[in-house]
Amino acid sequence: MAAEVESITEAQRAIDVVHLTKIYHTTKKEIKAIDDVSLHVDPHEFVSIVGPSGCGKSTLLKILAGLDELTEGEAKIFGEGITGPGEDRGMVFQAYTLFPWLSVRKNIEFGPRLKKMPVKQKREISDYFLKMVNLENFANAYPKELSGGMKQRVAIARALANNPKVLLMDEPFGALDAQTRSDMQQLLLQIWKREKTTIVFITHDIEEAIFLSQRIYIMHSHPGRLADELNADLGLFDGSELVKPAEFLKLKDYIVSLLKK
Ligand SMILES: Nc1ncnc2c1ncn2[C@@H]1O[C@H](COP(=O)(O)OP(=O)(O)OP(=O)(O)O)[C@@H](O)[C@H]1O
Ligand SMILES: [Mg+2]
């Protein structure tokens, strides 16, 4: 009976990573990028993964996106083994990855166009997401005319326009200035609450992880291993205002101490 209950829970998980190891083979050596990592993300959860440079964060996300293969273990999405990219997952990277030859609107409509949606429906989708990311006035602009924050808003809109169940974000705000970054964090939280997307968010900014997430996985490097899993859903913020500074600092200090080990 216990086994049955366990298997139902596992099938309902948005992401389930079980004893995952990733080894890269270069001409000179083998690099163990990820060593026996197990983690999960439930539907509608906002989970961050924090860790130093080289601990395998991007590698893990690429495996979840189906853009890279694991060496050992399992990576599942809603109970199914991940075998390649799929519409159920949207990706937002740190580097700006818009199509430079397409307008903002056409970038957002890219996924719907691949699905051969009728013009009217595509338009409705792009209108909806342009509004969501406050870029209605830039529908016809091209990526080179946009600031970094605006480009990332288009990237988020483009990922969401595909109606993914899971949004995979690899340091999406890493290149932004502090104010824009803070605005983007709040926008992302609004979108997450409204769309009920499941989000896996990679960052090496501890405060960003605490502000955004319900749970945080901390990783160590060389090889990339899991150090701890923390609950960050502690009512530390009311909107963007920090209302429990002592608890916030305690959590932050603990994560810093883990990363120093
Ligand atoms: N294609 C590849 N071939 C060989 N080694 C790789 C490859 N991609 C990543 N690695 C190695 O795997 C390890 C993890 O890299 P990864 O990019 O996942 O780290 P990261 O945690 O995302 O770091 P950062 O915070 O700097 O983005 C590193 O040692 C890296 O050199
Ligand atoms: Mg990375």
Coordinates of C-alpha atoms and ligand atoms in Angstrom, one line a residue:
M1 CA 0.0 0.0 0.0
A2 CA 2.8 2.4 0.9
A3 CA 4.5 1.6 -2.4
E4 CA 1.3 2.4 -4.2
V5 CA 0.9 5.8 -2.5
E6 CA 4.6 6.5 -3.3
S7 CA 4.2 5.7 -7.0
I8 CA 1.1 8.0 -7.3
T9 CA 3.0 10.9 -5.8
E10 CA 6.0 10.3 -8.1
A11 CA 3.8 10.2 -11.2
Q12 CA 2.3 13.5 -10.3
R13 CA 5.6 15.2 -9.9
A14 CA 6.4 17.8 -12.5
I15 CA 10.1 17.0 -12.4
D16 CA 11.7 14.0 -10.9
V17 CA 15.5 13.5 -11.0
V18 CA 16.7 10.3 -9.5
H19 CA 20.4 9.5 -8.9
L20 CA 21.4 11.5 -11.9
T21 CA 25.1 11.5 -13.0
K22 CA 26.5 13.3 -16.0
I23 CA 30.0 12.7 -17.3
Y24 CA 31.4 14.7 -20.2
H25 CA 34.1 13.0 -22.3
T26 CA 36.6 15.4 -23.8
T27 CA 39.6 14.3 -25.9
K28 CA 41.8 14.6 -22.9
K29 CA 39.7 13.6 -19.9
E30 CA 36.4 12.8 -18.3
I31 CA 34.6 15.5 -16.4
K32 CA 32.0 14.5 -13.9
A33 CA 29.7 17.5 -14.1
I34 CA 26.9 16.0 -11.9
D35 CA 27.4 13.3 -9.3
D36 CA 24.3 11.3 -8.1
V37 CA 21.8 14.1 -7.8
S38 CA 18.2 13.4 -6.8
L39 CA 15.6 16.2 -6.6
H40 CA 12.0 16.9 -7.5
V41 CA 9.6 19.7 -8.4
D42 CA 5.9 19.5 -7.8
P43 CA 3.3 20.9 -10.1
H44 CA 2.9 24.7 -9.7
E45 CA 6.0 24.9 -7.5
F46 CA 8.7 27.5 -7.8
V47 CA 12.0 25.8 -7.1
S48 CA 15.5 27.4 -7.3
I49 CA 18.8 25.7 -7.6
V50 CA 21.7 27.7 -6.2
G51 CA 25.4 26.8 -6.4
P52 CA 28.9 28.1 -7.4
S53 CA 30.1 28.3 -10.9
G54 CA 30.8 24.9 -12.4
C55 CA 28.6 22.9 -10.1
G56 CA 26.5 21.6 -13.0
K57 CA 23.4 23.9 -12.8
S58 CA 23.2 24.6 -16.5
T59 CA 24.0 20.9 -17.3
L60 CA 21.1 19.8 -15.1
L61 CA 18.8 22.3 -16.8
K62 CA 19.9 21.3 -20.3
I63 CA 19.2 17.6 -19.4
L64 CA 15.7 18.6 -18.1
A65 CA 15.2 20.6 -21.4
G66 CA 16.1 17.5 -23.3
L67 CA 19.1 19.3 -24.9
D68 CA 21.7 17.1 -23.3
E69 CA 21.8 13.4 -22.2
L70 CA 22.3 12.1 -18.8
T71 CA 25.0 9.4 -18.2
E72 CA 23.3 7.5 -15.3
G73 CA 20.1 7.7 -13.4
E74 CA 16.7 9.1 -14.5
A75 CA 15.1 12.5 -15.3
K76 CA 11.4 12.5 -15.7
I77 CA 8.7 15.0 -16.5
F78 CA 5.2 14.2 -15.2
G79 CA 6.3 10.6 -14.8
E80 CA 7.8 10.2 -18.3
G81 CA 11.5 9.8 -19.0
I82 CA 12.9 12.9 -20.8
T83 CA 14.1 11.9 -24.3
G84 CA 14.3 15.3 -26.0
P85 CA 12.9 18.8 -26.1
G86 CA 9.1 19.1 -25.9
E87 CA 6.4 21.7 -25.8
D88 CA 5.7 20.9 -22.2
R89 CA 8.9 22.8 -21.3
G90 CA 9.9 26.4 -22.0
M91 CA 13.5 27.7 -21.6
V92 CA 14.8 31.1 -20.8
F93 CA 18.6 31.5 -20.8
Q94 CA 20.9 34.1 -19.4
A95 CA 22.2 35.1 -22.8
Y96 CA 19.6 36.8 -24.9
T97 CA 18.3 34.3 -27.3
L98 CA 15.6 36.1 -29.3
F99 CA 15.5 35.7 -33.1
P100 CA 17.1 39.0 -34.2
W101 CA 15.3 39.0 -37.6
L102 CA 11.8 38.8 -36.1
S103 CA 9.9 41.6 -34.4
V104 CA 8.9 41.3 -30.7
R105 CA 5.4 40.1 -31.7
K106 CA 6.8 37.5 -34.2
N107 CA 9.3 36.2 -31.6
I108 CA 6.3 35.6 -29.2
E109 CA 4.3 34.0 -32.0
F110 CA 7.2 31.7 -32.9
G111 CA 5.9 28.7 -31.0
P112 CA 2.2 29.1 -32.0
R113 CA 3.4 29.5 -35.7
L114 CA 5.2 26.2 -35.5
K115 CA 1.9 24.7 -34.3
K116 CA 0.3 26.2 -37.4
M117 CA -2.2 28.2 -35.4
P118 CA -4.6 30.4 -37.3
V119 CA -3.6 34.1 -37.5
K120 CA -6.3 35.3 -35.2
Q121 CA -5.4 32.9 -32.4
K122 CA -1.7 33.7 -32.8
R123 CA -2.6 37.4 -32.5
E124 CA -4.7 36.8 -29.4
I125 CA -1.8 35.0 -27.8
S126 CA 0.8 37.6 -28.6
D127 CA -1.5 40.4 -27.5
Y128 CA -2.0 38.6 -24.2
F129 CA 1.7 38.1 -23.5
L130 CA 2.7 41.5 -24.8
K131 CA 0.4 43.0 -22.2
M132 CA 1.6 40.7 -19.5
V133 CA 5.2 41.8 -19.9
N134 CA 4.3 45.4 -20.5
L135 CA 5.6 45.6 -24.1
E136 CA 2.4 46.5 -26.0
N137 CA 4.1 49.5 -27.4
F138 CA 7.1 47.5 -28.7
A139 CA 5.2 44.8 -30.6
N140 CA 6.8 45.8 -33.9
A141 CA 10.3 46.6 -32.6
Y142 CA 13.2 44.3 -33.3
P143 CA 15.4 42.8 -30.5
K144 CA 18.4 45.1 -31.3
E145 CA 16.2 48.1 -30.3
L146 CA 15.4 46.7 -26.8
S147 CA 17.2 46.9 -23.5
G148 CA 18.4 43.8 -21.7
G149 CA 15.4 43.7 -19.4
M150 CA 13.0 44.2 -22.3
K151 CA 14.7 41.3 -24.2
Q152 CA 14.3 39.0 -21.3
R153 CA 10.6 40.0 -21.0
V154 CA 10.2 39.0 -24.6
A155 CA 12.1 35.8 -23.9
I156 CA 9.7 35.0 -21.0
A157 CA 6.7 35.9 -23.1
R158 CA 7.9 33.7 -26.0
A159 CA 8.5 30.7 -23.6
L160 CA 5.0 31.2 -22.1
A161 CA 3.2 31.6 -25.4
N162 CA 3.9 27.9 -26.0
N163 CA 1.8 27.2 -22.9
P164 CA 4.5 25.0 -21.2
K165 CA 3.8 23.1 -18.1
V166 CA 7.3 23.8 -16.8
L167 CA 9.4 26.8 -17.3
L168 CA 13.2 26.2 -17.0
M169 CA 15.1 29.4 -16.3
D170 CA 19.0 29.5 -16.3
E171 CA 20.1 32.7 -14.6
P172 CA 17.6 34.7 -16.7
F173 CA 18.3 38.0 -14.9
G174 CA 22.0 37.5 -14.4
A175 CA 23.0 40.2 -17.0
L176 CA 20.6 42.9 -15.7
D177 CA 21.2 45.9 -13.5
A178 CA 19.9 45.7 -9.9
Q179 CA 16.8 47.8 -10.5
T180 CA 15.7 46.0 -13.7
R181 CA 16.5 42.7 -12.0
S182 CA 14.2 43.5 -9.1
D183 CA 11.4 44.6 -11.4
M184 CA 11.8 41.4 -13.4
Q185 CA 11.7 39.3 -10.2
Q186 CA 8.4 40.9 -9.3
L187 CA 7.0 40.4 -12.8
L188 CA 8.0 36.8 -12.8
L189 CA 6.3 36.2 -9.4
Q190 CA 3.1 37.8 -10.8
I191 CA 3.2 35.7 -13.9
W192 CA 3.9 32.5 -11.9
K193 CA 0.9 33.2 -9.6
R194 CA -1.4 34.0 -12.5
E195 CA -0.4 31.2 -14.9
K196 CA 0.3 28.6 -12.3
T197 CA 3.4 27.5 -14.2
T198 CA 5.9 25.2 -12.6
I199 CA 9.3 27.0 -12.5
V200 CA 12.8 25.7 -12.1
F201 CA 15.0 28.7 -11.6
I202 CA 18.8 28.6 -11.6
T203 CA 20.7 31.4 -10.0
H204 CA 23.9 32.0 -7.9
D205 CA 22.2 35.0 -6.2
I206 CA 21.1 33.7 -2.8
E207 CA 18.8 36.6 -2.1
E208 CA 17.1 36.2 -5.5
A209 CA 16.5 32.5 -4.7
I210 CA 15.0 33.3 -1.3
F211 CA 12.8 36.0 -2.6
L212 CA 11.4 34.0 -5.5
S213 CA 11.2 30.4 -4.4
Q214 CA 9.2 28.1 -2.3
R215 CA 12.1 25.6 -2.1
I216 CA 15.8 25.9 -2.8
Y217 CA 18.3 23.2 -3.7
I218 CA 21.9 24.0 -2.9
M219 CA 24.7 22.4 -4.9
H220 CA 28.4 21.9 -4.4
S221 CA 30.9 21.8 -7.2
H222 CA 33.6 19.4 -8.5
P223 CA 31.7 17.2 -8.9
G224 CA 28.3 18.8 -8.8
R225 CA 26.4 17.3 -5.8
L226 CA 23.4 18.2 -3.8
A227 CA 24.3 19.9 -0.5
D228 CA 20.9 20.5 1.0
E229 CA 17.2 21.2 0.3
L230 CA 15.5 24.1 2.1
N231 CA 12.0 25.4 2.5
A232 CA 11.9 29.1 1.6
D233 CA 8.1 29.4 1.7
L234 CA 8.3 31.2 5.1
G235 CA 6.3 34.3 4.5
L236 CA 9.5 36.4 4.5
F237 CA 8.0 38.9 2.1
D238 CA 4.8 40.8 1.8
G239 CA 4.8 41.7 -1.9
S240 CA 8.4 43.0 -2.4
E241 CA 8.7 44.1 1.2
L242 CA 10.9 42.1 3.5
V243 CA 8.7 41.6 6.6
K244 CA 10.8 39.0 8.5
P245 CA 14.4 40.3 8.3
A246 CA 15.8 38.1 11.0
E247 CA 14.5 34.9 9.4
F248 CA 15.7 36.1 6.0
L249 CA 19.2 36.7 7.3
K250 CA 19.2 33.3 9.1
L251 CA 18.3 31.5 5.9
K252 CA 20.8 33.5 3.9
D253 CA 23.6 32.9 6.3
Y254 CA 22.9 29.2 6.4
I255 CA 23.1 29.0 2.6
V256 CA 26.3 31.1 2.6
S257 CA 27.8 28.7 5.1
L258 CA 26.8 25.7 3.0
L259 CA 28.4 27.2 -0.1
K260 CA 31.6 27.9 1.8
K261 CA 32.0 24.2 2.7
Ligands
LIG1 N1 29.9 20.5 -23.3 C1 30.7 20.3 -22.2 N2 31.9 19.5 -22.4 C2 32.7 19.3 -21.4 N3 32.5 19.8 -20.2 C3 31.4 20.5 -19.9 C4 30.5 20.8 -20.9 N4 29.5 21.6 -20.4 C5 29.8 21.7 -19.1 N5 31.0 21.1 -18.8 C6 31.6 21.0 -17.5 O1 30.7 20.6 -16.5 C7 30.8 21.3 -15.3 C8 29.5 22.0 -15.0 O2 29.2 23.0 -16.0 P1 27.9 23.9 -15.9 O3 27.9 24.8 -17.1 O4 26.7 23.0 -15.8 O5 28.1 24.7 -14.6 P2 27.2 25.8 -13.9 O6 26.8 25.4 -12.5 O7 26.0 26.2 -14.8 O8 28.2 27.1 -13.9 P3 27.9 28.7 -14.0 O9 27.4 29.2 -12.7 O10 29.3 29.2 -14.3 O11 27.0 28.9 -15.2 C9 32.0 22.3 -15.5 O12 33.1 21.7 -15.0 C10 32.1 22.4 -17.0 O13 33.4 22.6 -17.4
MG2 MG 25.5 27.9 -15.9

